[in-house]
Short mmCIF file of C-alpha atoms and ligand atoms in Angstrom, two decimals:
data_model
loop_
_atom_site.label_atom_id
_atom_site.label_comp_id
_atom_site.label_asym_id
_atom_site.label_seq_id
_atom_site.Cartn_x
_atom_site.Cartn_y
_atom_site.Cartn_z
CA MET A 9 0.00 0.00 0.00
CA SER A 10 1.19 3.55 -0.71
CA SER A 11 1.11 6.21 1.97
CA PRO A 12 -2.30 7.14 3.36
CA GLU A 13 -4.29 10.30 2.55
CA GLU A 14 -5.35 12.36 5.55
CA LEU A 15 -8.87 13.79 5.76
CA ASN A 16 -10.30 16.23 8.29
CA PHE A 17 -13.95 16.52 9.28
CA GLU A 18 -15.62 18.93 11.64
CA SER A 19 -18.33 17.48 13.79
CA GLY A 20 -19.77 20.07 16.17
CA ASN A 21 -16.80 21.37 18.14
CA VAL A 22 -14.62 18.41 17.30
CA LYS A 23 -12.24 18.04 14.37
CA LEU A 24 -11.83 14.44 13.30
CA SER A 25 -8.73 13.23 11.50
CA LEU A 26 -8.97 10.11 9.33
CA ILE A 27 -6.64 8.20 7.07
CA GLN A 28 -7.81 6.52 3.90
CA TYR A 29 -6.13 4.58 1.09
CA ARG A 30 -7.59 4.99 -2.38
CA ASN A 31 -5.50 2.46 -4.23
CA THR A 32 -6.49 -0.79 -2.56
CA PHE A 33 -8.92 -3.35 -3.91
CA ASN A 34 -10.88 -3.04 -0.72
CA HIS A 35 -14.12 -1.00 -0.44
CA GLY A 36 -13.47 -0.32 3.21
CA THR A 37 -10.32 1.75 2.99
CA THR A 38 -11.94 4.91 1.56
CA VAL A 39 -14.52 7.24 3.08
CA TRP A 40 -17.76 7.00 1.06
CA ASP A 41 -20.25 9.86 0.52
CA SER A 42 -22.94 7.96 2.42
CA SER A 43 -20.82 8.00 5.54
CA VAL A 44 -20.15 11.74 5.25
CA ILE A 45 -23.84 12.58 4.82
CA THR A 46 -25.13 10.10 7.41
CA ALA A 47 -22.46 11.22 9.91
CA TYR A 48 -23.32 14.92 9.52
CA TYR A 49 -27.03 14.07 9.70
CA MET A 50 -26.60 12.14 12.97
CA GLN A 51 -24.39 14.86 14.39
CA SER A 52 -26.99 17.53 13.67
CA LEU A 53 -29.87 15.35 14.85
CA LEU A 54 -28.29 14.25 18.14
CA ASN A 55 -26.20 17.29 18.96
CA SER A 56 -28.47 18.45 21.75
CA TYR A 57 -29.12 14.92 22.98
CA ASN A 58 -27.11 13.70 25.95
CA PRO A 59 -26.12 10.04 25.51
CA ILE A 60 -23.43 10.41 28.17
CA LYS A 61 -25.86 10.69 31.06
CA LYS A 62 -27.75 7.65 29.85
CA ASN A 63 -24.66 5.46 29.19
CA MET A 64 -25.90 4.86 25.68
CA THR A 65 -24.20 2.44 23.31
CA CYS A 66 -23.79 2.36 19.55
CA ILE A 67 -22.43 -0.20 17.13
CA GLU A 68 -21.41 0.48 13.54
CA LEU A 69 -21.43 -2.28 10.92
CA GLY A 70 -19.02 -2.20 7.97
CA SER A 71 -17.30 0.85 9.45
CA GLY A 72 -14.55 1.11 6.81
CA CYS A 73 -12.56 4.19 7.83
CA GLY A 74 -15.01 4.70 10.70
CA LEU A 75 -16.33 8.25 10.15
CA LEU A 76 -19.95 7.54 11.13
CA GLY A 77 -19.06 5.49 14.23
CA LEU A 78 -16.51 8.07 15.31
CA VAL A 79 -19.06 10.87 15.05
CA MET A 80 -21.39 8.80 17.27
CA CYS A 81 -18.49 8.37 19.72
CA SER A 82 -17.78 12.13 19.64
CA LEU A 83 -21.40 12.68 20.69
CA GLY A 84 -20.83 10.53 23.78
CA PHE A 85 -22.05 7.08 22.71
CA GLU A 86 -19.88 4.18 23.87
CA THR A 87 -19.24 2.97 20.35
CA THR A 88 -18.12 -0.32 18.84
CA LEU A 89 -16.81 0.00 15.29
CA THR A 90 -16.65 -3.19 13.25
CA ASP A 91 -15.54 -4.54 9.89
CA LEU A 92 -13.73 -7.44 8.26
CA ALA A 93 -10.24 -8.18 9.65
CA ALA A 94 -8.33 -6.63 6.71
CA VAL A 95 -10.16 -3.31 7.03
CA VAL A 96 -9.78 -3.30 10.81
CA ASP A 97 -6.02 -3.73 10.38
CA ASP A 98 -5.53 -1.38 7.41
CA VAL A 99 -7.48 1.69 8.55
CA LEU A 100 -10.06 1.26 11.29
CA LYS A 101 -7.81 0.62 14.29
CA GLU A 102 -5.60 3.59 13.43
CA ASN A 103 -8.54 5.95 12.84
CA VAL A 104 -10.16 4.99 16.13
CA ARG A 105 -6.85 5.32 18.00
CA ARG A 106 -6.11 8.82 16.70
CA ASN A 107 -9.64 10.19 17.15
CA LEU A 108 -10.13 8.79 20.65
CA PHE A 109 -6.97 10.69 21.52
CA ILE A 110 -8.44 13.87 19.97
CA PHE A 111 -11.81 13.48 21.74
CA ASN A 112 -10.28 12.80 25.14
CA ASN A 113 -7.73 15.62 24.94
CA GLN A 114 -9.83 18.47 23.58
CA PRO A 115 -9.86 21.62 25.76
CA GLN A 116 -13.67 21.74 25.97
CA ASN A 117 -13.71 18.26 27.52
CA ASN A 118 -13.85 19.95 30.90
CA GLU A 119 -16.01 17.39 32.64
CA ASN A 120 -13.21 14.84 32.13
CA PHE A 121 -15.60 12.57 30.30
CA GLN A 122 -13.68 9.70 28.71
CA HIS A 123 -15.02 8.84 25.27
CA LYS A 124 -15.01 5.10 24.67
CA ALA A 125 -14.68 3.28 21.36
CA TYR A 126 -13.80 -0.32 20.59
CA VAL A 127 -12.76 -1.92 17.32
CA LYS A 128 -13.90 -5.48 16.64
CA VAL A 129 -13.97 -7.83 13.71
CA LEU A 130 -17.55 -8.59 12.72
CA ASP A 131 -18.27 -10.55 9.56
CA TRP A 132 -22.03 -10.44 8.85
CA THR A 133 -21.89 -13.89 7.27
CA THR A 134 -20.81 -15.60 10.50
CA GLN A 135 -22.70 -16.23 13.74
CA LEU A 136 -22.56 -13.26 16.13
CA SER A 137 -19.89 -14.00 18.75
CA SER A 138 -20.14 -13.47 22.50
CA ASP A 139 -17.78 -10.49 22.04
CA PHE A 140 -20.90 -8.46 21.27
CA THR A 141 -23.41 -7.39 23.86
CA PRO A 142 -26.77 -6.60 22.25
CA PRO A 143 -29.04 -4.79 22.38
CA TYR A 144 -27.24 -1.62 21.37
CA ASP A 145 -29.13 1.68 21.65
CA TYR A 146 -28.06 2.79 18.17
CA ILE A 147 -26.96 0.60 15.26
CA VAL A 148 -25.56 2.55 12.34
CA ALA A 149 -24.18 1.69 8.92
CA SER A 150 -23.33 3.52 5.74
CA ASP A 151 -22.94 2.18 2.24
CA CYS A 152 -23.24 -1.45 3.31
CA ILE A 153 -26.16 -2.25 0.98
CA TYR A 154 -24.59 -2.93 -2.39
CA SER A 155 -24.66 -6.68 -2.89
CA LEU A 156 -27.76 -8.88 -3.13
CA ASP A 157 -25.78 -11.80 -1.69
CA LEU A 158 -24.92 -9.96 1.51
CA ILE A 159 -28.39 -8.57 2.25
CA PRO A 160 -29.78 -11.59 4.17
CA TYR A 161 -26.70 -11.68 6.41
CA PHE A 162 -26.65 -7.93 6.97
CA ALA A 163 -30.36 -7.82 7.84
CA LYS A 164 -29.98 -10.74 10.28
CA CYS A 165 -27.10 -8.95 11.92
CA LEU A 166 -29.26 -5.83 12.42
CA TYR A 167 -31.92 -8.06 13.98
CA ASP A 168 -29.48 -9.89 16.27
CA LEU A 169 -27.87 -6.67 17.52
CA SER A 170 -31.09 -4.78 18.22
CA GLY A 171 -33.77 -4.77 20.89
CA ASP A 172 -37.22 -3.19 20.96
CA LYS A 173 -35.80 0.22 21.85
CA SER A 174 -32.85 0.21 19.46
CA VAL A 175 -32.75 2.76 16.68
CA ILE A 176 -31.13 1.57 13.46
CA VAL A 177 -29.90 4.13 10.93
CA CYS A 178 -28.61 3.07 7.51
CA GLY A 179 -27.31 5.50 4.91
CA MET A 180 -26.89 4.21 1.37
CA GLU A 181 -26.32 5.38 -2.17
CA ARG A 182 -29.05 4.64 -4.69
CA ARG A 183 -26.88 2.87 -7.25
CA ASP A 184 -29.10 -0.12 -7.92
CA PRO A 185 -32.76 0.24 -6.86
CA ILE A 186 -33.17 -3.57 -6.91
CA VAL A 187 -30.58 -3.94 -4.17
CA ILE A 188 -32.16 -1.27 -1.96
CA ASP A 189 -35.69 -2.62 -2.47
CA ASN A 190 -34.49 -6.14 -1.71
CA PHE A 191 -32.93 -4.94 1.55
CA LEU A 192 -36.06 -3.05 2.60
CA ASN A 193 -38.26 -6.06 1.78
CA GLU A 194 -36.03 -8.46 3.70
CA CYS A 195 -36.14 -6.19 6.78
CA LYS A 196 -39.89 -5.73 6.53
CA GLU A 197 -41.08 -9.21 5.54
CA LYS A 198 -38.62 -11.41 7.42
CA TYR A 199 -37.93 -9.32 10.52
CA SER A 200 -41.02 -7.05 10.68
CA PHE A 201 -38.90 -3.94 11.11
CA ASN A 202 -40.79 -0.68 10.96
CA ILE A 203 -38.97 1.34 8.29
CA SER A 204 -39.06 5.02 7.49
CA LYS A 205 -37.05 6.94 4.94
CA ILE A 206 -35.77 10.30 6.14
CA PRO A 207 -37.17 12.78 3.60
CA VAL A 208 -34.45 14.25 1.37
CA SER A 209 -35.85 17.72 2.16
CA LYS A 210 -35.21 17.12 5.86
CA VAL A 211 -31.68 15.86 5.24
CA LYS A 212 -31.01 18.87 2.99
CA LYS A 213 -32.33 21.28 5.60
CA ILE A 214 -30.16 19.79 8.32
CA LEU A 215 -27.06 19.68 6.14
CA LYS A 216 -27.42 22.99 4.32
CA ARG A 217 -24.73 24.67 6.42
CA ILE A 218 -22.12 22.18 5.19
CA ASN A 219 -20.85 23.84 2.08
CA ASN A 220 -18.86 21.03 0.47
CA LEU A 221 -21.96 18.85 0.04
CA ASN A 222 -23.60 19.45 -3.31
CA ASP A 223 -27.24 18.76 -4.15
CA GLU A 224 -26.37 15.82 -6.38
CA LYS A 225 -24.63 13.98 -3.53
CA LEU A 226 -27.48 14.78 -1.19
CA THR A 227 -30.14 13.31 -3.45
CA GLN A 228 -28.18 10.13 -4.20
CA VAL A 229 -27.76 9.19 -0.57
CA GLU A 230 -30.83 7.82 1.20
CA ILE A 231 -31.10 7.47 4.96
CA TYR A 232 -33.45 4.91 6.52
CA ARG A 233 -34.50 4.51 10.15
CA LEU A 234 -35.55 1.04 11.27
CA LYS A 235 -37.11 -0.13 14.52
CA LYS A 236 -38.24 -3.54 15.71
CA ILE A 237 -41.58 -2.20 16.81
CA ASP A 238 -43.67 0.66 15.49
CA VAL A 239 -42.97 3.71 17.69
C1 SAM B 330 -18.68 0.59 0.57
S1 SAM B 330 -17.80 0.21 2.03
C2 SAM B 330 -18.47 1.41 3.18
C3 SAM B 330 -17.49 1.75 4.25
C4 SAM B 330 -17.96 2.84 5.21
N1 SAM B 330 -19.12 2.43 5.95
C5 SAM B 330 -18.24 4.12 4.46
O1 SAM B 330 -19.43 4.42 4.20
O2 SAM B 330 -17.30 4.86 4.16
C6 SAM B 330 -18.60 -1.31 2.59
C7 SAM B 330 -18.02 -1.87 3.87
O3 SAM B 330 -18.68 -3.08 4.21
C8 SAM B 330 -17.70 -4.01 4.65
N2 SAM B 330 -18.16 -5.39 4.45
C9 SAM B 330 -18.38 -6.04 3.28
N3 SAM B 330 -18.76 -7.31 3.49
C10 SAM B 330 -18.78 -7.48 4.83
C11 SAM B 330 -19.09 -8.58 5.67
N4 SAM B 330 -19.42 -9.79 5.18
N5 SAM B 330 -19.03 -8.40 7.00
C12 SAM B 330 -18.67 -7.20 7.51
N6 SAM B 330 -18.36 -6.11 6.78
C13 SAM B 330 -18.40 -6.27 5.44
C14 SAM B 330 -16.50 -3.69 3.79
O4 SAM B 330 -15.29 -4.22 4.33
C15 SAM B 330 -16.54 -2.18 3.76
O5 SAM B 330 -15.85 -1.60 4.84
#
């Protein structure tokens, strides 16, 4: 692998620093638009929320470089970021290490709150190991819906990691409508998830202050909220 590219993101008062590699054959070593948009959306949505007081947990599936999970961690969720072993080793561990350092050493962290994030290997196609402690309060994923073959495994993983109160948020690019529809059907028919799509107008409104996001990107990325029961 050549040397990594460094990317900076601002999330609220925190500046995140990520590495990515563009020239690998692995999807997980670059930051995808879905993760940028879903991360900013969650940051804006939950900014005034206080997960710290409630000891709330979050798990990210298919984290890749980890932007979305790290934004959840910056908000105070005790966050587990997961991916296949190669991605964990190439980018995820390093990104979590450097950003935990940033979060826990920022001047405004005056209450001495220690942000917590863990990196674990989680392959959707294998049985969930006892390393994981469901239910998680939030389960997030971005750009993980792109292969028909993986959908049944990914949907089962969402089911296994969630409880009645869990909120699941999935951001995805509309590349192939068949793949997205198949995922939504699997979640609805097999697992009876209640599914709502966040209206593009709402996402646009929330993200309008972020000037490097153009309208085309915003309309290609869709964000869905899933819950086990209808509330
Ligand atoms: C398109 S990338 C998205 C990465 C990141 N979430 C983002 O949006 O920038 C898809 C991710 O899913 C992961 N993935 C693919 N198959 C997987 C599997 N069977 N189990 C766990 N993760 C998997 C890949 O390693 C990769 O990190």
